[in-house]
Amino acid sequence: MKPYSQFTKEELIAEKDFLIKKYKEYQDLKLTLNMARGKPGADQLELSMPMMKLLQTAEECIDANGVDTRNYGELLGIKEARKLFGDVMGIKPEETIVVGSSSLTFMWDTMVRAMLLGVRGSEKPWSKYDKVKFICPVPGYDRHFTICETLGIEMIPVELTEWGPDMDAIRELVKDESVKGIWCVPKYTNPLGGCYSDEAVKALASMETAAKDFRIFWDNAYCVHYVYKDVPLLNMLEECKKAGNPDRVFMFGSTSKITFPGAGVGFFGASEENVEFIKNQITASAISWDKINMLRHVRFFKDVNGIHEIMAKHAEILRPKFDAVLNTLDEEIGPRGAGRWVKPEGGYFVTFIAEKGCAKRINLLCKEAGLSMTGAGATHPYHKDPDDAYLRIAPSFPEPSELKKAMDVFCIAVRLATVEKILDN
Amino acid sequence: MKPYSQFTKEELIAEKDFLIKKYKEYQDLKLTLNMARGKPGADQLELSMPMMKLLQTAEECIDANGVDTRNYGELLGIKEARKLFGDVMGIKPEETIVVGSSSLTFMWDTMVRAMLLGVRGSEKPWSKYDKVKFICPVPGYDRHFTICETLGIEMIPVELTEWGPDMDAIRELVKDESVKGIWCVPKYTNPLGGCYSDEAVKALASMETAAKDFRIFWDNAYCVHYVYKDVPLLNMLEECKKAGNPDRVFMFGSTSKITFPGAGVGFFGASEENVEFIKNQITASAISWDKINMLRHVRFFKDVNGIHEIMAKHAEILRPKFDAVLNTLDEEIGPRGAGRWVKPEGGYFVTFIAEKGCAKRINLLCKEAGLSMTGAGATHPYHKDPDDAYLRIAPSFPEPSELKKAMDVFCIAVRLATVEKILDN
């Protein structure tokens, strides 16, 4: 097998004919396959079901500090939960807020409060500026971008590599006072699959920013979600403190992909001063979040080791699925030079970087053969991928046999789109 | 016994001496009593504990429409829950959103979205106006006022009577285009304890407002929370539709005082067009709320009758507590003409309206005798009760024996403050 770039025109035409035939065979199967959504499979959900048997009596609903989790109170979360999820983030309970059932919602809330009220150290609410800009490493998470777009925050894409974003570009951008922050998914990045290097973390923590109230939205969604290997990540709050910028980072996480998506608990980490500041703001918006569910989680995990134990079981379930995706790409696409990808050590996604101008076409071919993928462009602000190259593969939800079929369709689509593109040029 | 107003000066001085002696006796008891918070007692929480035994297997977590409540999806809530809580509000499932665990949080969210994005029919986001004003019937709920104050929305107090707010004043106020809405707790009003009459509901639904995007924030927190009598309340969404203003009302409710405060489910009701509009907005802030807890509630209640059955049990528990408060006021305060109150048929509060200028003094006297009350002024925007007369009594949480003691202290404080006031004048 040789790369398409070394094919003669005749070879390409023959390959195209072959691929069209193969593609039609798949179309005839009338498949309904889905690699669009980063949701856990049913076997993963099963891992947390023992939790549902906990907390059945009044006594069991009282936490270690005597708080009745069934009643109002404890705006920042019960102490045990703040300890547990603080441990997950590597920070103190006093630096931790345990919130509702979604970290995304708390990210939205945090941005909204910044817009309407400002963050600690703001001269004025961000919405009072003519323009607010956020740096968005790409490929990135579409829901981060939707938050900015909805709120009218201008997004500036910056290239993300396997080891972190383009720091030279970022250092230049943050000289602009209207650049108020950056979105980061530092570990098993969504969707590229890399991890921020120590250098990247330190650079973000220590760089000089024109905006005194610059914030890193550190969405550590996959902090304990290894599949192959637990990649070490520096503690961003620690690094910000060391660099003299303790208030710079807002850390987010949740148990959505540890226990139950949308029915777990979200958590937030920041300096104690930020936590105190935010506490005063959120007093207007909440009396307390669901403490029963917090305590249910605490009792189930016992401590941070309990979380790691569950995550090892998730990894066992996810590994064959990631294998299926990566092995198929290695076999079918690699030797043909029809795209590239980072092998993720964890997380929920593989990003396929197609030849320029092929992503939308691949997406359409997949769709018309019954395979749903995340839309091309979703990895970029305003859905604009200038190279039309990025596609997100989400292997977690389908059964392995379905996944194999889906990847076969995907690879045929990639090959066909690539050959078409070369022939067109 | 005769009213203090008919006492001679000598009689007043004698009464004062007697009351100071009594008051000191209470102080010597070093009491720790609390009538500050409208939270359910432990026996009320016990009513919903059977719910905690539900949903223990994967099969049990699948809803009637085949949705796995343990995974992402169903942004507006599972259909069964939308039906159940729509029934509670007397509206269609399509007009209902079932949200997180707190209606207060959704009120905040709703106001924030109005400020940053606008509501259906807005020419621009509310925050883009020089001034946004809200009408606040007083006495009212302090947390509504906190939302407005935090967001810089100017609050205009309007007198609330047992049967609704002063409609003449409101009709005048809504001629101002910057008046964008009104807060209402229509049934067993927090904290006055009255209920909006049919006339009040119809008037609010049909009045002409200068702002085309005027909204009634209809916090029907106590919609099924009778204690003595279920007082009928017109369906505000229905009335708004009849009046040709279907988008005018945003209805809010929750199970915080049906099942578990902060760990139940919140719900929202509005026209289908509003719901669709809001769905598009909240797509930016959430993937889905805790559907497991929604289904747990649905299975526990089965239907709206299940909710009424639970509420009958709550009423049985609360009635002796309200009796204790009301009977003590009837015996100790009524004949002395030292204040007035509405006898609430349901809800969580009794509002005591002291003689002018007495509320803060009563509060202080209570505090210094070990009885915590909601702070004087909390019933008014900016904590400014111009008459210094309103005090909120929350009888639900203390044990009946404690409550009796608390009311004894309270009545001595009221009598002493009143006598002092008359002597001062």
PDB file of C-alpha atoms in Angstrom, chain A residues 24-265:
ATOM      1  CA  LYS A  24     -22.768   1.829  -2.533  1.00  0.00           C
ATOM      2  CA  GLU A  25     -22.582  -1.593  -0.917  1.00  0.00           C
ATOM      3  CA  TYR A  26     -22.636   0.103   2.469  1.00  0.00           C
ATOM      4  CA  GLN A  27     -25.485   2.342   1.380  1.00  0.00           C
ATOM      5  CA  ASP A  28     -27.459  -0.731   0.381  1.00  0.00           C
ATOM      6  CA  LEU A  29     -27.145  -2.079   3.922  1.00  0.00           C
ATOM      7  CA  LYS A  30     -29.378   0.824   5.125  1.00  0.00           C
ATOM      8  CA  LEU A  31     -27.286   1.229   8.262  1.00  0.00           C
ATOM      9  CA  THR A  32     -28.159   3.441  11.227  1.00  0.00           C
ATOM     10  CA  LEU A  33     -24.926   4.157  13.005  1.00  0.00           C
ATOM     11  CA  ASN A  34     -23.926   6.977  15.325  1.00  0.00           C
ATOM     12  CA  MET A  35     -20.505   8.257  16.321  1.00  0.00           C
ATOM     13  CA  ALA A  36     -21.721  11.780  17.010  1.00  0.00           C
ATOM     14  CA  ARG A  37     -22.107  11.968  20.725  1.00  0.00           C
ATOM     15  CA  GLY A  38     -19.644  11.674  23.579  1.00  0.00           C
ATOM     16  CA  LYS A  39     -22.013   9.795  25.813  1.00  0.00           C
ATOM     17  CA  PRO A  40     -21.208   6.760  27.947  1.00  0.00           C
ATOM     18  CA  GLY A  41     -22.566   3.383  26.969  1.00  0.00           C
ATOM     19  CA  ALA A  42     -25.109   1.487  29.041  1.00  0.00           C
ATOM     20  CA  ASP A  43     -22.399  -0.791  30.475  1.00  0.00           C
ATOM     21  CA  GLN A  44     -20.587   2.258  31.789  1.00  0.00           C
ATOM     22  CA  LEU A  45     -23.744   3.575  33.448  1.00  0.00           C
ATOM     23  CA  GLU A  46     -24.154   0.223  35.136  1.00  0.00           C
ATOM     24  CA  LEU A  47     -20.915   0.778  37.079  1.00  0.00           C
ATOM     25  CA  SER A  48     -22.565   3.419  39.249  1.00  0.00           C
ATOM     26  CA  MET A  49     -25.886   1.708  39.848  1.00  0.00           C
ATOM     27  CA  PRO A  50     -24.944   0.564  43.378  1.00  0.00           C
ATOM     28  CA  MET A  51     -25.145   4.243  44.249  1.00  0.00           C
ATOM     29  CA  MET A  52     -28.889   4.111  43.760  1.00  0.00           C
ATOM     30  CA  LYS A  53     -29.312   1.862  46.765  1.00  0.00           C
ATOM     31  CA  LEU A  54     -27.701   4.358  49.151  1.00  0.00           C
ATOM     32  CA  LEU A  55     -29.482   6.931  51.335  1.00  0.00           C
ATOM     33  CA  GLN A  56     -32.764   5.244  52.046  1.00  0.00           C
ATOM     34  CA  THR A  57     -33.347   6.412  55.606  1.00  0.00           C
ATOM     35  CA  ALA A  58     -33.342   9.790  57.306  1.00  0.00           C
ATOM     36  CA  GLU A  59     -30.214   8.862  59.258  1.00  0.00           C
ATOM     37  CA  GLU A  60     -28.389   7.973  56.077  1.00  0.00           C
ATOM     38  CA  CYS A  61     -29.171  11.409  54.664  1.00  0.00           C
ATOM     39  CA  ILE A  62     -27.296  13.207  57.435  1.00  0.00           C
ATOM     40  CA  ASP A  63     -23.747  14.050  56.392  1.00  0.00           C
ATOM     41  CA  ALA A  64     -20.606  13.672  58.515  1.00  0.00           C
ATOM     42  CA  ASN A  65     -21.064  17.204  59.836  1.00  0.00           C
ATOM     43  CA  GLY A  66     -24.639  16.675  60.920  1.00  0.00           C
ATOM     44  CA  VAL A  67     -26.181  18.468  57.936  1.00  0.00           C
ATOM     45  CA  ASP A  68     -29.525  17.052  56.798  1.00  0.00           C
ATOM     46  CA  THR A  69     -28.909  16.906  53.060  1.00  0.00           C
ATOM     47  CA  ARG A  70     -32.682  16.782  52.505  1.00  0.00           C
ATOM     48  CA  ASN A  71     -33.164  20.373  53.592  1.00  0.00           C
ATOM     49  CA  TYR A  72     -31.948  23.853  52.621  1.00  0.00           C
ATOM     50  CA  GLY A  73     -28.442  25.046  53.341  1.00  0.00           C
ATOM     51  CA  GLU A  74     -24.742  24.746  52.446  1.00  0.00           C
ATOM     52  CA  LEU A  75     -24.698  26.922  49.357  1.00  0.00           C
ATOM     53  CA  LEU A  76     -21.179  25.844  48.379  1.00  0.00           C
ATOM     54  CA  GLY A  77     -21.923  22.149  48.805  1.00  0.00           C
ATOM     55  CA  ILE A  78     -21.576  19.787  51.755  1.00  0.00           C
ATOM     56  CA  LYS A  79     -18.091  19.734  53.244  1.00  0.00           C
ATOM     57  CA  GLU A  80     -17.459  16.067  52.440  1.00  0.00           C
ATOM     58  CA  ALA A  81     -18.234  16.665  48.772  1.00  0.00           C
ATOM     59  CA  ARG A  82     -16.041  19.757  48.656  1.00  0.00           C
ATOM     60  CA  LYS A  83     -13.231  17.622  50.111  1.00  0.00           C
ATOM     61  CA  LEU A  84     -13.753  14.752  47.668  1.00  0.00           C
ATOM     62  CA  PHE A  85     -13.978  16.833  44.516  1.00  0.00           C
ATOM     63  CA  GLY A  86     -11.286  19.190  45.770  1.00  0.00           C
ATOM     64  CA  ASP A  87      -9.095  16.095  45.947  1.00  0.00           C
ATOM     65  CA  VAL A  88     -10.037  15.228  42.374  1.00  0.00           C
ATOM     66  CA  MET A  89      -8.853  18.684  41.289  1.00  0.00           C
ATOM     67  CA  GLY A  90      -5.857  18.588  43.642  1.00  0.00           C
ATOM     68  CA  ILE A  91      -7.016  21.638  45.593  1.00  0.00           C
ATOM     69  CA  LYS A  92      -8.397  22.444  49.052  1.00  0.00           C
ATOM     70  CA  PRO A  93     -12.060  22.037  50.047  1.00  0.00           C
ATOM     71  CA  GLU A  94     -12.137  25.777  50.675  1.00  0.00           C
ATOM     72  CA  GLU A  95     -11.145  26.294  47.051  1.00  0.00           C
ATOM     73  CA  THR A  96     -13.925  24.006  45.843  1.00  0.00           C
ATOM     74  CA  ILE A  97     -17.619  24.584  45.171  1.00  0.00           C
ATOM     75  CA  VAL A  98     -19.827  21.598  44.440  1.00  0.00           C
ATOM     76  CA  VAL A  99     -22.667  22.748  42.238  1.00  0.00           C
ATOM     77  CA  GLY A 100     -25.641  21.311  40.389  1.00  0.00           C
ATOM     78  CA  SER A 101     -25.575  18.361  38.065  1.00  0.00           C
ATOM     79  CA  SER A 102     -23.663  19.971  35.196  1.00  0.00           C
ATOM     80  CA  SER A 103     -20.320  21.731  34.891  1.00  0.00           C
ATOM     81  CA  LEU A 104     -21.409  23.193  31.549  1.00  0.00           C
ATOM     82  CA  THR A 105     -24.256  24.982  33.286  1.00  0.00           C
ATOM     83  CA  PHE A 106     -21.842  26.365  35.857  1.00  0.00           C
ATOM     84  CA  MET A 107     -19.528  27.527  33.047  1.00  0.00           C
ATOM     85  CA  TRP A 108     -22.477  29.354  31.504  1.00  0.00           C
ATOM     86  CA  ASP A 109     -23.376  30.797  34.921  1.00  0.00           C
ATOM     87  CA  THR A 110     -19.808  31.878  35.507  1.00  0.00           C
ATOM     88  CA  MET A 111     -19.597  33.622  32.148  1.00  0.00           C
ATOM     89  CA  VAL A 112     -22.989  35.242  32.669  1.00  0.00           C
ATOM     90  CA  ARG A 113     -21.948  36.538  36.091  1.00  0.00           C
ATOM     91  CA  ALA A 114     -18.739  37.882  34.572  1.00  0.00           C
ATOM     92  CA  MET A 115     -20.779  39.647  31.900  1.00  0.00           C
ATOM     93  CA  LEU A 116     -23.388  41.135  34.241  1.00  0.00           C
ATOM     94  CA  LEU A 117     -21.410  41.583  37.461  1.00  0.00           C
ATOM     95  CA  GLY A 118     -17.735  41.084  36.686  1.00  0.00           C
ATOM     96  CA  VAL A 119     -15.181  38.761  38.239  1.00  0.00           C
ATOM     97  CA  ARG A 120     -12.961  39.489  41.237  1.00  0.00           C
ATOM     98  CA  GLY A 121     -10.769  42.419  40.252  1.00  0.00           C
ATOM     99  CA  SER A 122     -12.972  43.609  37.384  1.00  0.00           C
ATOM    100  CA  GLU A 123     -13.217  47.336  36.938  1.00  0.00           C
ATOM    101  CA  LYS A 124     -16.677  46.827  35.526  1.00  0.00           C
ATOM    102  CA  PRO A 125     -18.914  43.997  34.282  1.00  0.00           C
ATOM    103  CA  TRP A 126     -17.604  42.577  31.037  1.00  0.00           C
ATOM    104  CA  SER A 127     -20.837  43.424  29.222  1.00  0.00           C
ATOM    105  CA  LYS A 128     -20.037  47.102  29.790  1.00  0.00           C
ATOM    106  CA  TYR A 129     -17.076  46.909  27.410  1.00  0.00           C
ATOM    107  CA  ASP A 130     -17.620  47.602  23.718  1.00  0.00           C
ATOM    108  CA  LYS A 131     -16.060  44.256  22.971  1.00  0.00           C
ATOM    109  CA  VAL A 132     -15.116  41.178  24.958  1.00  0.00           C
ATOM    110  CA  LYS A 133     -12.909  38.571  23.336  1.00  0.00           C
ATOM    111  CA  PHE A 134     -12.018  35.021  24.289  1.00  0.00           C
ATOM    112  CA  ILE A 135      -9.193  32.882  22.991  1.00  0.00           C
ATOM    113  CA  CYS A 136     -10.383  29.531  21.693  1.00  0.00           C
ATOM    114  CA  PRO A 137      -7.798  26.835  21.014  1.00  0.00           C
ATOM    115  CA  VAL A 138      -8.955  24.785  18.028  1.00  0.00           C
ATOM    116  CA  PRO A 139     -10.056  22.144  17.583  1.00  0.00           C
ATOM    117  CA  GLY A 140     -12.194  22.739  20.668  1.00  0.00           C
ATOM    118  CA  TYR A 141     -15.493  21.950  22.360  1.00  0.00           C
ATOM    119  CA  ASP A 142     -18.503  23.317  20.493  1.00  0.00           C
ATOM    120  CA  ARG A 143     -20.468  24.061  23.645  1.00  0.00           C
ATOM    121  CA  HIS A 144     -17.776  26.415  24.909  1.00  0.00           C
ATOM    122  CA  PHE A 145     -18.067  28.255  21.630  1.00  0.00           C
ATOM    123  CA  THR A 146     -21.856  28.341  21.852  1.00  0.00           C
ATOM    124  CA  ILE A 147     -21.630  30.061  25.247  1.00  0.00           C
ATOM    125  CA  CYS A 148     -19.426  32.803  23.767  1.00  0.00           C
ATOM    126  CA  GLU A 149     -21.462  33.145  20.606  1.00  0.00           C
ATOM    127  CA  THR A 150     -24.737  33.385  22.537  1.00  0.00           C
ATOM    128  CA  LEU A 151     -23.337  36.087  24.776  1.00  0.00           C
ATOM    129  CA  GLY A 152     -21.757  38.033  21.924  1.00  0.00           C
ATOM    130  CA  ILE A 153     -18.196  37.352  23.060  1.00  0.00           C
ATOM    131  CA  GLU A 154     -15.844  37.453  20.087  1.00  0.00           C
ATOM    132  CA  MET A 155     -13.874  34.259  19.675  1.00  0.00           C
ATOM    133  CA  ILE A 156     -10.298  34.191  18.457  1.00  0.00           C
ATOM    134  CA  PRO A 157      -9.137  30.761  17.322  1.00  0.00           C
ATOM    135  CA  VAL A 158      -5.612  29.672  18.159  1.00  0.00           C
ATOM    136  CA  GLU A 159      -4.039  26.447  17.013  1.00  0.00           C
ATOM    137  CA  LEU A 160      -3.999  23.590  19.498  1.00  0.00           C
ATOM    138  CA  THR A 161      -1.314  20.945  19.201  1.00  0.00           C
ATOM    139  CA  GLU A 162      -0.994  17.665  21.027  1.00  0.00           C
ATOM    140  CA  TRP A 163       0.879  19.466  23.859  1.00  0.00           C
ATOM    141  CA  GLY A 164      -1.150  22.622  24.205  1.00  0.00           C
ATOM    142  CA  PRO A 165      -2.099  25.798  22.353  1.00  0.00           C
ATOM    143  CA  ASP A 166       0.179  28.046  20.345  1.00  0.00           C
ATOM    144  CA  MET A 167       1.617  30.124  23.186  1.00  0.00           C
ATOM    145  CA  ASP A 168       3.356  32.652  20.954  1.00  0.00           C
ATOM    146  CA  ALA A 169       0.033  33.540  19.389  1.00  0.00           C
ATOM    147  CA  ILE A 170      -1.609  33.698  22.799  1.00  0.00           C
ATOM    148  CA  ARG A 171       1.058  35.934  24.325  1.00  0.00           C
ATOM    149  CA  GLU A 172       0.490  38.331  21.468  1.00  0.00           C
ATOM    150  CA  LEU A 173      -3.297  38.247  21.792  1.00  0.00           C
ATOM    151  CA  VAL A 174      -3.426  38.913  25.530  1.00  0.00           C
ATOM    152  CA  LYS A 175      -1.758  42.284  24.991  1.00  0.00           C
ATOM    153  CA  ASP A 176      -5.253  43.353  23.962  1.00  0.00           C
ATOM    154  CA  GLU A 177      -7.178  44.467  27.058  1.00  0.00           C
ATOM    155  CA  SER A 178     -10.470  43.303  25.618  1.00  0.00           C
ATOM    156  CA  VAL A 179      -9.196  39.704  25.576  1.00  0.00           C
ATOM    157  CA  LYS A 180     -10.692  38.566  28.859  1.00  0.00           C
ATOM    158  CA  GLY A 181     -10.014  34.865  28.866  1.00  0.00           C
ATOM    159  CA  ILE A 182      -9.350  31.544  27.244  1.00  0.00           C
ATOM    160  CA  TRP A 183     -11.139  28.207  27.085  1.00  0.00           C
ATOM    161  CA  CYS A 184      -8.996  25.168  27.831  1.00  0.00           C
ATOM    162  CA  VAL A 185      -9.716  21.456  28.054  1.00  0.00           C
ATOM    163  CA  PRO A 186      -6.259  20.587  29.297  1.00  0.00           C
ATOM    164  CA  LYS A 187      -6.286  16.810  29.593  1.00  0.00           C
ATOM    165  CA  TYR A 188      -7.311  14.467  26.796  1.00  0.00           C
ATOM    166  CA  THR A 189      -8.415  17.652  25.076  1.00  0.00           C
ATOM    167  CA  ASN A 190     -11.875  17.700  23.545  1.00  0.00           C
ATOM    168  CA  PRO A 191     -11.643  16.733  20.815  1.00  0.00           C
ATOM    169  CA  LEU A 192      -7.966  16.580  19.816  1.00  0.00           C
ATOM    170  CA  GLY A 193      -6.973  14.091  22.479  1.00  0.00           C
ATOM    171  CA  GLY A 194      -3.646  15.604  23.530  1.00  0.00           C
ATOM    172  CA  CYS A 195      -2.620  16.925  26.953  1.00  0.00           C
ATOM    173  CA  TYR A 196      -1.241  20.300  27.979  1.00  0.00           C
ATOM    174  CA  SER A 197       2.473  20.071  28.694  1.00  0.00           C
ATOM    175  CA  ASP A 198       4.044  21.512  31.855  1.00  0.00           C
ATOM    176  CA  GLU A 199       5.404  24.335  29.726  1.00  0.00           C
ATOM    177  CA  ALA A 200       1.945  25.167  28.389  1.00  0.00           C
ATOM    178  CA  VAL A 201       0.407  25.221  31.873  1.00  0.00           C
ATOM    179  CA  LYS A 202       3.195  27.362  33.282  1.00  0.00           C
ATOM    180  CA  ALA A 203       3.090  29.740  30.334  1.00  0.00           C
ATOM    181  CA  LEU A 204      -0.664  30.259  30.674  1.00  0.00           C
ATOM    182  CA  ALA A 205      -0.353  30.754  34.432  1.00  0.00           C
ATOM    183  CA  SER A 206       2.456  33.257  34.230  1.00  0.00           C
ATOM    184  CA  MET A 207       1.994  35.201  30.993  1.00  0.00           C
ATOM    185  CA  GLU A 208       1.364  38.912  31.256  1.00  0.00           C
ATOM    186  CA  THR A 209      -2.129  39.922  30.260  1.00  0.00           C
ATOM    187  CA  ALA A 210      -3.381  43.416  29.557  1.00  0.00           C
ATOM    188  CA  ALA A 211      -6.729  42.589  31.177  1.00  0.00           C
ATOM    189  CA  LYS A 212      -6.228  42.557  34.933  1.00  0.00           C
ATOM    190  CA  ASP A 213      -9.288  40.325  35.269  1.00  0.00           C
ATOM    191  CA  PHE A 214      -8.216  37.761  32.659  1.00  0.00           C
ATOM    192  CA  ARG A 215      -9.570  34.281  33.362  1.00  0.00           C
ATOM    193  CA  ILE A 216      -8.607  30.798  32.219  1.00  0.00           C
ATOM    194  CA  PHE A 217     -11.745  28.684  31.936  1.00  0.00           C
ATOM    195  CA  TRP A 218     -10.042  25.365  32.733  1.00  0.00           C
ATOM    196  CA  ASP A 219     -12.587  22.735  31.798  1.00  0.00           C
ATOM    197  CA  ASN A 220     -10.856  19.687  33.171  1.00  0.00           C
ATOM    198  CA  ALA A 221     -13.733  17.490  32.032  1.00  0.00           C
ATOM    199  CA  TYR A 222     -11.540  14.428  31.591  1.00  0.00           C
ATOM    200  CA  CYS A 223      -9.249  14.875  34.591  1.00  0.00           C
ATOM    201  CA  VAL A 224      -9.507  11.224  35.695  1.00  0.00           C
ATOM    202  CA  HIS A 225     -10.707   9.769  32.401  1.00  0.00           C
ATOM    203  CA  TYR A 226      -7.724   7.814  31.125  1.00  0.00           C
ATOM    204  CA  VAL A 227      -8.248   5.044  28.575  1.00  0.00           C
ATOM    205  CA  TYR A 228      -4.682   3.886  27.938  1.00  0.00           C
ATOM    206  CA  LYS A 229      -2.510   5.932  30.263  1.00  0.00           C
ATOM    207  CA  ASP A 230      -2.925   8.514  33.007  1.00  0.00           C
ATOM    208  CA  VAL A 231      -1.040  11.462  31.594  1.00  0.00           C
ATOM    209  CA  PRO A 232       0.226  13.820  34.309  1.00  0.00           C
ATOM    210  CA  LEU A 233      -1.060  17.378  34.195  1.00  0.00           C
ATOM    211  CA  LEU A 234       0.270  20.229  36.298  1.00  0.00           C
ATOM    212  CA  ASN A 235      -2.139  21.744  38.803  1.00  0.00           C
ATOM    213  CA  MET A 236      -3.219  24.999  37.196  1.00  0.00           C
ATOM    214  CA  LEU A 237      -4.356  26.662  40.419  1.00  0.00           C
ATOM    215  CA  GLU A 238      -0.996  25.851  42.004  1.00  0.00           C
ATOM    216  CA  GLU A 239       0.869  27.244  38.993  1.00  0.00           C
ATOM    217  CA  CYS A 240      -1.244  30.403  38.975  1.00  0.00           C
ATOM    218  CA  LYS A 241      -0.448  30.921  42.648  1.00  0.00           C
ATOM    219  CA  LYS A 242       3.268  30.394  42.042  1.00  0.00           C
ATOM    220  CA  ALA A 243       3.177  32.906  39.214  1.00  0.00           C
ATOM    221  CA  GLY A 244       1.484  35.491  41.416  1.00  0.00           C
ATOM    222  CA  ASN A 245      -1.828  35.196  39.569  1.00  0.00           C
ATOM    223  CA  PRO A 246      -3.892  33.132  42.034  1.00  0.00           C
ATOM    224  CA  ASP A 247      -7.213  34.447  40.754  1.00  0.00           C
ATOM    225  CA  ARG A 248      -6.532  33.707  37.097  1.00  0.00           C
ATOM    226  CA  VAL A 249      -8.030  30.245  36.847  1.00  0.00           C
ATOM    227  CA  PHE A 250     -11.579  28.912  37.096  1.00  0.00           C
ATOM    228  CA  MET A 251     -11.498  25.096  37.140  1.00  0.00           C
ATOM    229  CA  PHE A 252     -14.514  23.009  36.145  1.00  0.00           C
ATOM    230  CA  GLY A 253     -15.304  19.327  36.307  1.00  0.00           C
ATOM    231  CA  SER A 254     -18.178  16.948  36.832  1.00  0.00           C
ATOM    232  CA  THR A 255     -19.085  13.335  37.343  1.00  0.00           C
ATOM    233  CA  SER A 256     -21.115  13.285  34.114  1.00  0.00           C
ATOM    234  CA  LYS A 257     -18.701  10.749  32.664  1.00  0.00           C
ATOM    235  CA  ILE A 258     -17.862   9.157  36.011  1.00  0.00           C
ATOM    236  CA  THR A 259     -21.389   8.364  37.229  1.00  0.00           C
ATOM    237  CA  PHE A 260     -24.387   9.683  35.258  1.00  0.00           C
ATOM    238  CA  PRO A 261     -24.419  12.357  32.523  1.00  0.00           C
ATOM    239  CA  GLY A 262     -26.555  15.253  33.669  1.00  0.00           C
ATOM    240  CA  ALA A 263     -27.467  13.448  36.881  1.00  0.00           C
ATOM    241  CA  GLY A 264     -24.142  13.524  38.666  1.00  0.00           C
ATOM    242  CA  VAL A 265     -22.552  16.507  40.363  1.00  0.00           C
TER     243      VAL A 265
END
